CSV table of N, CA, C and O in Angstrom, one decimal:
chain,number,residue,atom,x,y,z
A,5,UNK,N,0.9,-1.2,0.0
A,5,UNK,CA,0.0,0.0,0.0
A,5,UNK,C,0.9,1.2,0.0
A,5,UNK,O,1.9,1.3,0.7
A,6,UNK,N,0.5,2.3,-0.7
A,6,UNK,CA,1.2,3.5,-0.7
A,6,UNK,C,1.3,4.2,0.6
A,6,UNK,O,0.3,4.2,1.4
A,7,UNK,N,2.4,4.9,0.9
A,7,UNK,CA,2.5,5.7,2.1
A,7,UNK,C,1.5,6.8,2.2
A,7,UNK,O,1.2,7.3,3.3
A,8,UNK,N,1.1,7.4,1.1
A,8,UNK,CA,0.2,8.6,1.1
A,8,UNK,C,-1.2,8.2,1.4
A,8,UNK,O,-2.0,9.1,1.6
A,9,UNK,N,-1.6,7.0,1.5
A,9,UNK,CA,-3.0,6.6,1.7
A,9,UNK,C,-3.2,6.5,3.2
A,9,UNK,O,-2.6,5.8,3.9
A,10,UNK,N,-4.2,7.3,3.8
A,10,UNK,CA,-4.5,7.3,5.2
A,10,UNK,C,-5.6,6.3,5.4
A,10,UNK,O,-6.8,6.6,5.1
A,11,UNK,N,-5.3,5.2,6.0
A,11,UNK,CA,-6.4,4.1,6.2
A,11,UNK,C,-7.1,4.3,7.5
A,11,UNK,O,-8.0,3.6,7.8
A,12,UNK,N,-6.7,5.4,8.3
A,12,UNK,CA,-7.4,5.6,9.5
A,12,UNK,C,-8.7,6.4,9.3
A,12,UNK,O,-9.7,6.3,10.1
A,13,UNK,N,-8.8,7.1,8.2
A,13,UNK,CA,-10.0,7.8,7.9
A,13,UNK,C,-10.8,7.1,6.8
A,13,UNK,O,-10.2,6.7,5.8
A,14,UNK,N,-12.0,6.8,7.0
A,14,UNK,CA,-12.8,6.1,6.0
A,14,UNK,C,-13.1,6.9,4.8
A,14,UNK,O,-13.2,8.1,4.9
A,15,UNK,N,-13.4,6.2,3.7
A,15,UNK,CA,-14.0,6.9,2.5
A,15,UNK,C,-15.4,7.0,2.8
A,15,UNK,O,-16.0,6.0,3.3
A,16,UNK,N,-16.0,8.1,2.5
A,16,UNK,CA,-17.5,8.3,2.8
A,16,UNK,C,-18.2,8.1,1.4
A,16,UNK,O,-17.7,8.5,0.4
A,17,UNK,N,-19.3,7.5,1.5
A,17,UNK,CA,-20.2,7.4,0.3
A,17,UNK,C,-21.6,7.6,0.8
A,17,UNK,O,-22.0,7.4,2.0
A,18,UNK,N,-22.5,8.0,-0.1
A,18,UNK,CA,-23.9,8.2,0.2
A,18,UNK,C,-24.7,7.5,-1.0
A,18,UNK,O,-24.3,7.7,-2.2
A,19,UNK,N,-25.7,6.8,-0.7
A,19,UNK,CA,-26.5,6.2,-1.7
A,19,UNK,C,-27.9,6.8,-1.6
A,19,UNK,O,-28.5,6.9,-0.5
A,20,UNK,N,-28.4,7.2,-2.8
A,20,UNK,CA,-29.8,7.8,-2.9
A,20,UNK,C,-30.7,6.7,-3.4
A,20,UNK,O,-30.4,6.1,-4.4
A,21,UNK,N,-31.8,6.5,-2.7
A,21,UNK,CA,-32.8,5.6,-3.0
A,21,UNK,C,-34.1,6.3,-3.3
A,21,UNK,O,-34.4,7.3,-2.7
A,22,UNK,N,-35.0,5.7,-4.1
A,22,UNK,CA,-36.3,6.1,-4.3
A,22,UNK,C,-37.2,4.9,-4.0
A,22,UNK,O,-37.1,3.9,-4.7
A,23,UNK,N,-38.2,5.1,-3.2
A,23,UNK,CA,-39.2,4.1,-2.9
A,23,UNK,C,-38.7,2.8,-2.3
A,23,UNK,O,-39.1,1.7,-2.7
A,24,UNK,N,-37.8,2.9,-1.3
A,24,UNK,CA,-37.3,1.7,-0.7
A,24,UNK,C,-38.4,1.1,0.2
A,24,UNK,O,-39.4,1.8,0.6
A,25,UNK,N,-38.3,-0.2,0.5
A,25,UNK,CA,-39.4,-0.9,1.3
A,25,UNK,C,-39.7,-0.2,2.6
A,25,UNK,O,-40.9,-0.2,3.0
A,26,UNK,N,-38.7,0.4,3.3
A,26,UNK,CA,-38.9,1.0,4.6
A,26,UNK,C,-39.4,2.4,4.5
A,26,UNK,O,-39.9,2.9,5.5
A,27,UNK,N,-39.4,3.0,3.4
A,27,UNK,CA,-39.9,4.4,3.2
A,27,UNK,C,-40.6,4.5,1.8
A,27,UNK,O,-40.1,5.1,0.9
A,28,UNK,N,-41.7,3.8,1.6
A,28,UNK,CA,-42.4,3.8,0.3
A,28,UNK,C,-42.7,5.2,-0.2
A,28,UNK,O,-43.2,6.1,0.6
A,29,UNK,N,-42.4,5.5,-1.5
A,29,UNK,CA,-42.7,6.8,-2.1
A,29,UNK,C,-41.8,7.9,-1.7
A,29,UNK,O,-42.1,9.1,-2.0
A,30,UNK,N,-40.7,7.6,-1.0
A,30,UNK,CA,-39.8,8.7,-0.5
A,30,UNK,C,-38.4,8.5,-1.1
A,30,UNK,O,-38.0,7.4,-1.5
A,31,UNK,N,-37.7,9.6,-1.1
A,31,UNK,CA,-36.3,9.6,-1.4
A,31,UNK,C,-35.6,9.4,-0.1
A,31,UNK,O,-35.9,10.1,0.9
A,32,UNK,N,-34.6,8.6,-0.1
A,32,UNK,CA,-33.8,8.3,1.1
A,32,UNK,C,-32.3,8.4,0.8
A,32,UNK,O,-31.9,7.8,-0.2
A,33,UNK,N,-31.6,9.0,1.7
A,33,UNK,CA,-30.1,9.1,1.5
A,33,UNK,C,-29.5,8.3,2.7
A,33,UNK,O,-29.8,8.6,3.9
A,34,UNK,N,-28.7,7.3,2.4
A,34,UNK,CA,-28.0,6.6,3.5
A,34,UNK,C,-26.5,6.7,3.3
A,34,UNK,O,-26.0,6.5,2.2
A,35,UNK,N,-25.8,6.9,4.4
A,35,UNK,CA,-24.4,7.1,4.3
A,35,UNK,C,-23.7,5.8,4.7
A,35,UNK,O,-24.2,4.9,5.4
A,36,UNK,N,-22.5,5.7,4.2
A,36,UNK,CA,-21.6,4.5,4.5
A,36,UNK,C,-20.2,5.1,4.7
A,36,UNK,O,-19.8,6.0,4.1
A,37,UNK,N,-19.5,4.4,5.6
A,37,UNK,CA,-18.1,4.6,5.8
A,37,UNK,C,-17.3,3.4,5.4
A,37,UNK,O,-17.6,2.3,5.8
A,38,UNK,N,-16.4,3.6,4.5
A,38,UNK,CA,-15.7,2.4,3.8
A,38,UNK,C,-14.2,2.4,4.3
A,38,UNK,O,-13.5,3.4,4.1
A,39,UNK,N,-13.9,1.3,4.9
A,39,UNK,CA,-12.5,1.1,5.4
A,39,UNK,C,-12.0,-0.1,4.5
A,39,UNK,O,-12.7,-0.8,3.8
A,40,UNK,N,-10.6,-0.3,4.5
A,40,UNK,CA,-10.1,-1.4,3.7
A,40,UNK,C,-10.8,-2.7,4.2
A,40,UNK,O,-10.7,-3.1,5.3
A,41,UNK,N,-11.5,-3.3,3.3
A,41,UNK,CA,-12.2,-4.6,3.6
A,41,UNK,C,-13.4,-4.6,4.4
A,41,UNK,O,-14.0,-5.6,4.8
A,42,UNK,N,-14.0,-3.4,4.7
A,42,UNK,CA,-15.1,-3.2,5.5
A,42,UNK,C,-16.0,-2.0,5.1
A,42,UNK,O,-15.4,-0.9,5.0
A,43,UNK,N,-17.3,-2.2,5.0
A,43,UNK,CA,-18.2,-1.1,4.8
A,43,UNK,C,-19.2,-1.0,5.9
A,43,UNK,O,-19.8,-2.0,6.3
A,44,UNK,N,-19.3,0.1,6.6
A,44,UNK,CA,-20.1,0.3,7.8
A,44,UNK,C,-21.2,1.3,7.4
A,44,UNK,O,-21.0,2.5,7.1
A,45,UNK,N,-22.5,0.8,7.4
A,45,UNK,CA,-23.6,1.7,7.1
A,45,UNK,C,-24.0,2.6,8.3
A,45,UNK,O,-23.9,2.1,9.4
A,46,UNK,N,-24.3,3.8,8.0
A,46,UNK,CA,-24.8,4.7,9.1
A,46,UNK,C,-26.1,4.2,9.6
A,46,UNK,O,-26.9,3.7,8.9
A,47,UNK,N,-26.3,4.3,11.0
A,47,UNK,CA,-27.5,3.6,11.5
A,47,UNK,C,-28.8,4.3,11.1
A,47,UNK,O,-29.8,3.7,11.1
A,48,UNK,N,-28.8,5.6,10.8
A,48,UNK,CA,-30.0,6.3,10.5
A,48,UNK,C,-29.8,7.0,9.1
A,48,UNK,O,-28.7,7.4,8.7
A,49,UNK,N,-30.9,7.1,8.3
A,49,UNK,CA,-30.8,7.8,7.0
A,49,UNK,C,-30.4,9.3,7.3
A,49,UNK,O,-30.7,9.9,8.3
A,50,UNK,N,-29.6,9.8,6.3
A,50,UNK,CA,-29.2,11.2,6.3
A,50,UNK,C,-30.4,12.1,5.9
A,50,UNK,O,-30.4,13.3,6.2
A,51,UNK,N,-31.3,11.5,5.1
A,51,UNK,CA,-32.5,12.3,4.6
A,51,UNK,C,-33.6,11.3,4.2
A,51,UNK,O,-33.3,10.2,3.7
A,52,UNK,N,-34.8,11.8,4.5
A,52,UNK,CA,-36.0,11.1,4.1
A,52,UNK,C,-37.0,12.2,3.6
A,52,UNK,O,-37.3,13.1,4.4
A,53,UNK,N,-37.4,12.2,2.4
A,53,UNK,CA,-38.3,13.2,1.9
A,53,UNK,C,-38.9,13.0,0.6
A,53,UNK,O,-38.7,11.9,0.0
A,54,UNK,N,-39.4,14.0,0.0
A,54,UNK,CA,-40.2,13.9,-1.3
A,54,UNK,C,-39.4,14.3,-2.5
A,54,UNK,O,-39.9,14.2,-3.6
A,55,UNK,N,-38.2,14.9,-2.3
A,55,UNK,CA,-37.5,15.5,-3.5
A,55,UNK,C,-36.1,15.0,-3.7
A,55,UNK,O,-35.3,14.9,-2.7
A,56,UNK,N,-35.8,14.7,-4.9
A,56,UNK,CA,-34.4,14.3,-5.3
A,56,UNK,C,-33.5,15.4,-5.1
A,56,UNK,O,-32.4,15.3,-4.6
A,57,UNK,N,-33.9,16.6,-5.4
A,57,UNK,CA,-33.1,17.8,-5.2
A,57,UNK,C,-32.7,18.0,-3.8
A,57,UNK,O,-31.6,18.3,-3.4
A,58,UNK,N,-33.7,17.9,-2.9
A,58,UNK,CA,-33.5,18.0,-1.4
A,58,UNK,C,-32.6,16.9,-0.9
A,58,UNK,O,-31.7,17.1,-0.1
A,59,UNK,N,-32.7,15.7,-1.5
A,59,UNK,CA,-31.9,14.6,-1.1
A,59,UNK,C,-30.4,14.9,-1.4
A,59,UNK,O,-29.5,14.7,-0.6
A,60,UNK,N,-30.2,15.4,-2.6
A,60,UNK,CA,-28.9,15.8,-3.1
A,60,UNK,C,-28.3,16.9,-2.2
A,60,UNK,O,-27.0,17.0,-2.1
A,61,UNK,N,-29.1,17.8,-1.7
A,61,UNK,CA,-28.6,18.9,-0.9
A,61,UNK,C,-27.9,18.4,0.4
A,61,UNK,O,-27.1,19.2,1.0
A,62,UNK,N,-28.2,17.2,0.9
A,62,UNK,CA,-27.6,16.8,2.1
A,62,UNK,C,-26.2,16.1,1.9
A,62,UNK,O,-25.4,15.8,2.8
A,63,UNK,N,-25.9,15.9,0.6
A,63,UNK,CA,-24.6,15.3,0.2
A,63,UNK,C,-23.5,16.4,0.1
A,63,UNK,O,-23.8,17.4,-0.5
A,64,UNK,N,-22.4,16.2,0.7
A,64,UNK,CA,-21.3,17.2,0.6
A,64,UNK,C,-21.0,17.6,-0.8
A,64,UNK,O,-20.9,16.7,-1.7
A,65,UNK,N,-20.7,18.8,-1.1
A,65,UNK,CA,-20.4,19.3,-2.4
A,65,UNK,C,-19.2,18.8,-3.0
A,65,UNK,O,-19.0,18.8,-4.2
A,66,UNK,N,-18.3,18.2,-2.2
A,66,UNK,CA,-17.0,17.7,-2.7
A,66,UNK,C,-17.2,16.3,-3.3
A,66,UNK,O,-16.2,15.7,-3.8
A,67,UNK,N,-18.4,15.7,-3.1
A,67,UNK,CA,-18.6,14.3,-3.6
A,67,UNK,C,-19.0,14.3,-5.1
A,67,UNK,O,-19.5,15.3,-5.6
A,68,UNK,N,-18.8,13.1,-5.7
A,68,UNK,CA,-19.1,12.9,-7.1
A,68,UNK,C,-20.1,11.9,-7.3
A,68,UNK,O,-20.0,10.8,-6.7
A,69,UNK,N,-21.1,12.1,-8.1
A,69,UNK,CA,-22.2,11.1,-8.3
A,69,UNK,C,-21.7,10.0,-9.3
A,69,UNK,O,-21.0,10.3,-10.3
A,70,UNK,N,-22.2,8.8,-9.1
A,70,UNK,CA,-22.0,7.7,-10.0
A,70,UNK,C,-23.4,7.3,-10.5
A,70,UNK,O,-24.3,7.2,-9.7
A,71,UNK,N,-23.5,7.0,-11.8
A,71,UNK,CA,-24.8,6.5,-12.3
A,71,UNK,C,-25.1,5.1,-11.8
A,71,UNK,O,-24.3,4.4,-11.3
A,72,UNK,N,-26.4,4.8,-11.9
A,72,UNK,CA,-26.8,3.4,-11.6
A,72,UNK,C,-25.9,2.4,-12.4
A,72,UNK,O,-25.6,2.6,-13.5
A,73,UNK,N,-25.7,1.3,-11.7
A,73,UNK,CA,-25.0,0.2,-12.4
A,73,UNK,C,-26.0,-0.9,-12.8
A,73,UNK,O,-27.1,-1.0,-12.1
A,74,UNK,N,-25.7,-1.7,-13.7
A,74,UNK,CA,-26.6,-2.7,-14.2
A,74,UNK,C,-27.2,-3.6,-13.1
A,74,UNK,O,-28.4,-3.9,-13.1
A,75,UNK,N,-26.4,-4.0,-12.2
A,75,UNK,CA,-26.9,-4.9,-11.1
A,75,UNK,C,-27.5,-4.3,-9.9
A,75,UNK,O,-27.9,-5.0,-9.0
A,76,UNK,N,-27.6,-2.9,-9.9
A,76,UNK,CA,-28.2,-2.3,-8.7
A,76,UNK,C,-29.7,-2.6,-8.5
A,76,UNK,O,-30.4,-2.8,-9.5
A,77,UNK,N,-30.1,-2.8,-7.2
A,77,UNK,CA,-31.5,-3.0,-7.0
A,77,UNK,C,-32.3,-1.8,-7.5
A,77,UNK,O,-31.8,-0.7,-7.5
A,78,UNK,N,-33.6,-2.0,-7.8
A,78,UNK,CA,-34.4,-1.0,-8.4
A,78,UNK,C,-34.5,0.3,-7.6
A,78,UNK,O,-34.5,1.4,-8.2
A,79,UNK,N,-34.5,0.3,-6.2
A,79,UNK,CA,-34.6,1.6,-5.5
A,79,UNK,C,-33.4,2.5,-5.6
A,79,UNK,O,-33.5,3.7,-5.3
A,80,UNK,N,-32.2,2.0,-6.0
A,80,UNK,CA,-31.0,2.8,-6.0
A,80,UNK,C,-31.1,3.8,-7.2
A,80,UNK,O,-31.3,3.4,-8.3
A,81,UNK,N,-31.0,5.1,-6.9
A,81,UNK,CA,-31.0,6.1,-7.9
A,81,UNK,C,-29.6,6.5,-8.3
A,81,UNK,O,-29.3,6.5,-9.5
A,82,UNK,N,-28.7,6.7,-7.3
A,82,UNK,CA,-27.3,7.0,-7.6
A,82,UNK,C,-26.5,6.8,-6.3
A,82,UNK,O,-27.1,6.7,-5.2
A,83,UNK,N,-25.2,6.7,-6.5
A,83,UNK,CA,-24.3,6.6,-5.4
A,83,UNK,C,-23.3,7.8,-5.5
A,83,UNK,O,-22.8,8.1,-6.6
A,84,UNK,N,-22.9,8.4,-4.4
A,84,UNK,CA,-22.0,9.5,-4.4
A,84,UNK,C,-20.7,9.1,-3.6
A,84,UNK,O,-20.9,8.5,-2.5
A,85,UNK,N,-19.6,9.4,-4.2
A,85,UNK,CA,-18.3,9.1,-3.4
A,85,UNK,C,-17.5,10.3,-3.4
A,85,UNK,O,-17.7,11.3,-4.2
């Protein structure tokens, strides 16, 4: 592993969902902390509401969106890293 990689600080990611089973008809943002070999989901959603724009507003401006991937479950709208 390179010396410049700080493995004490996790990589943050946020996943935006629409219409998940636990919040039907809502947009939900859930955060994750990613360590080498381990992904820890935040215990509570960062956002639950009616608007994709409002969901995106809770995601830090420094993050980059990734489009849906072929194998993503239907509720996933996008992932931010």
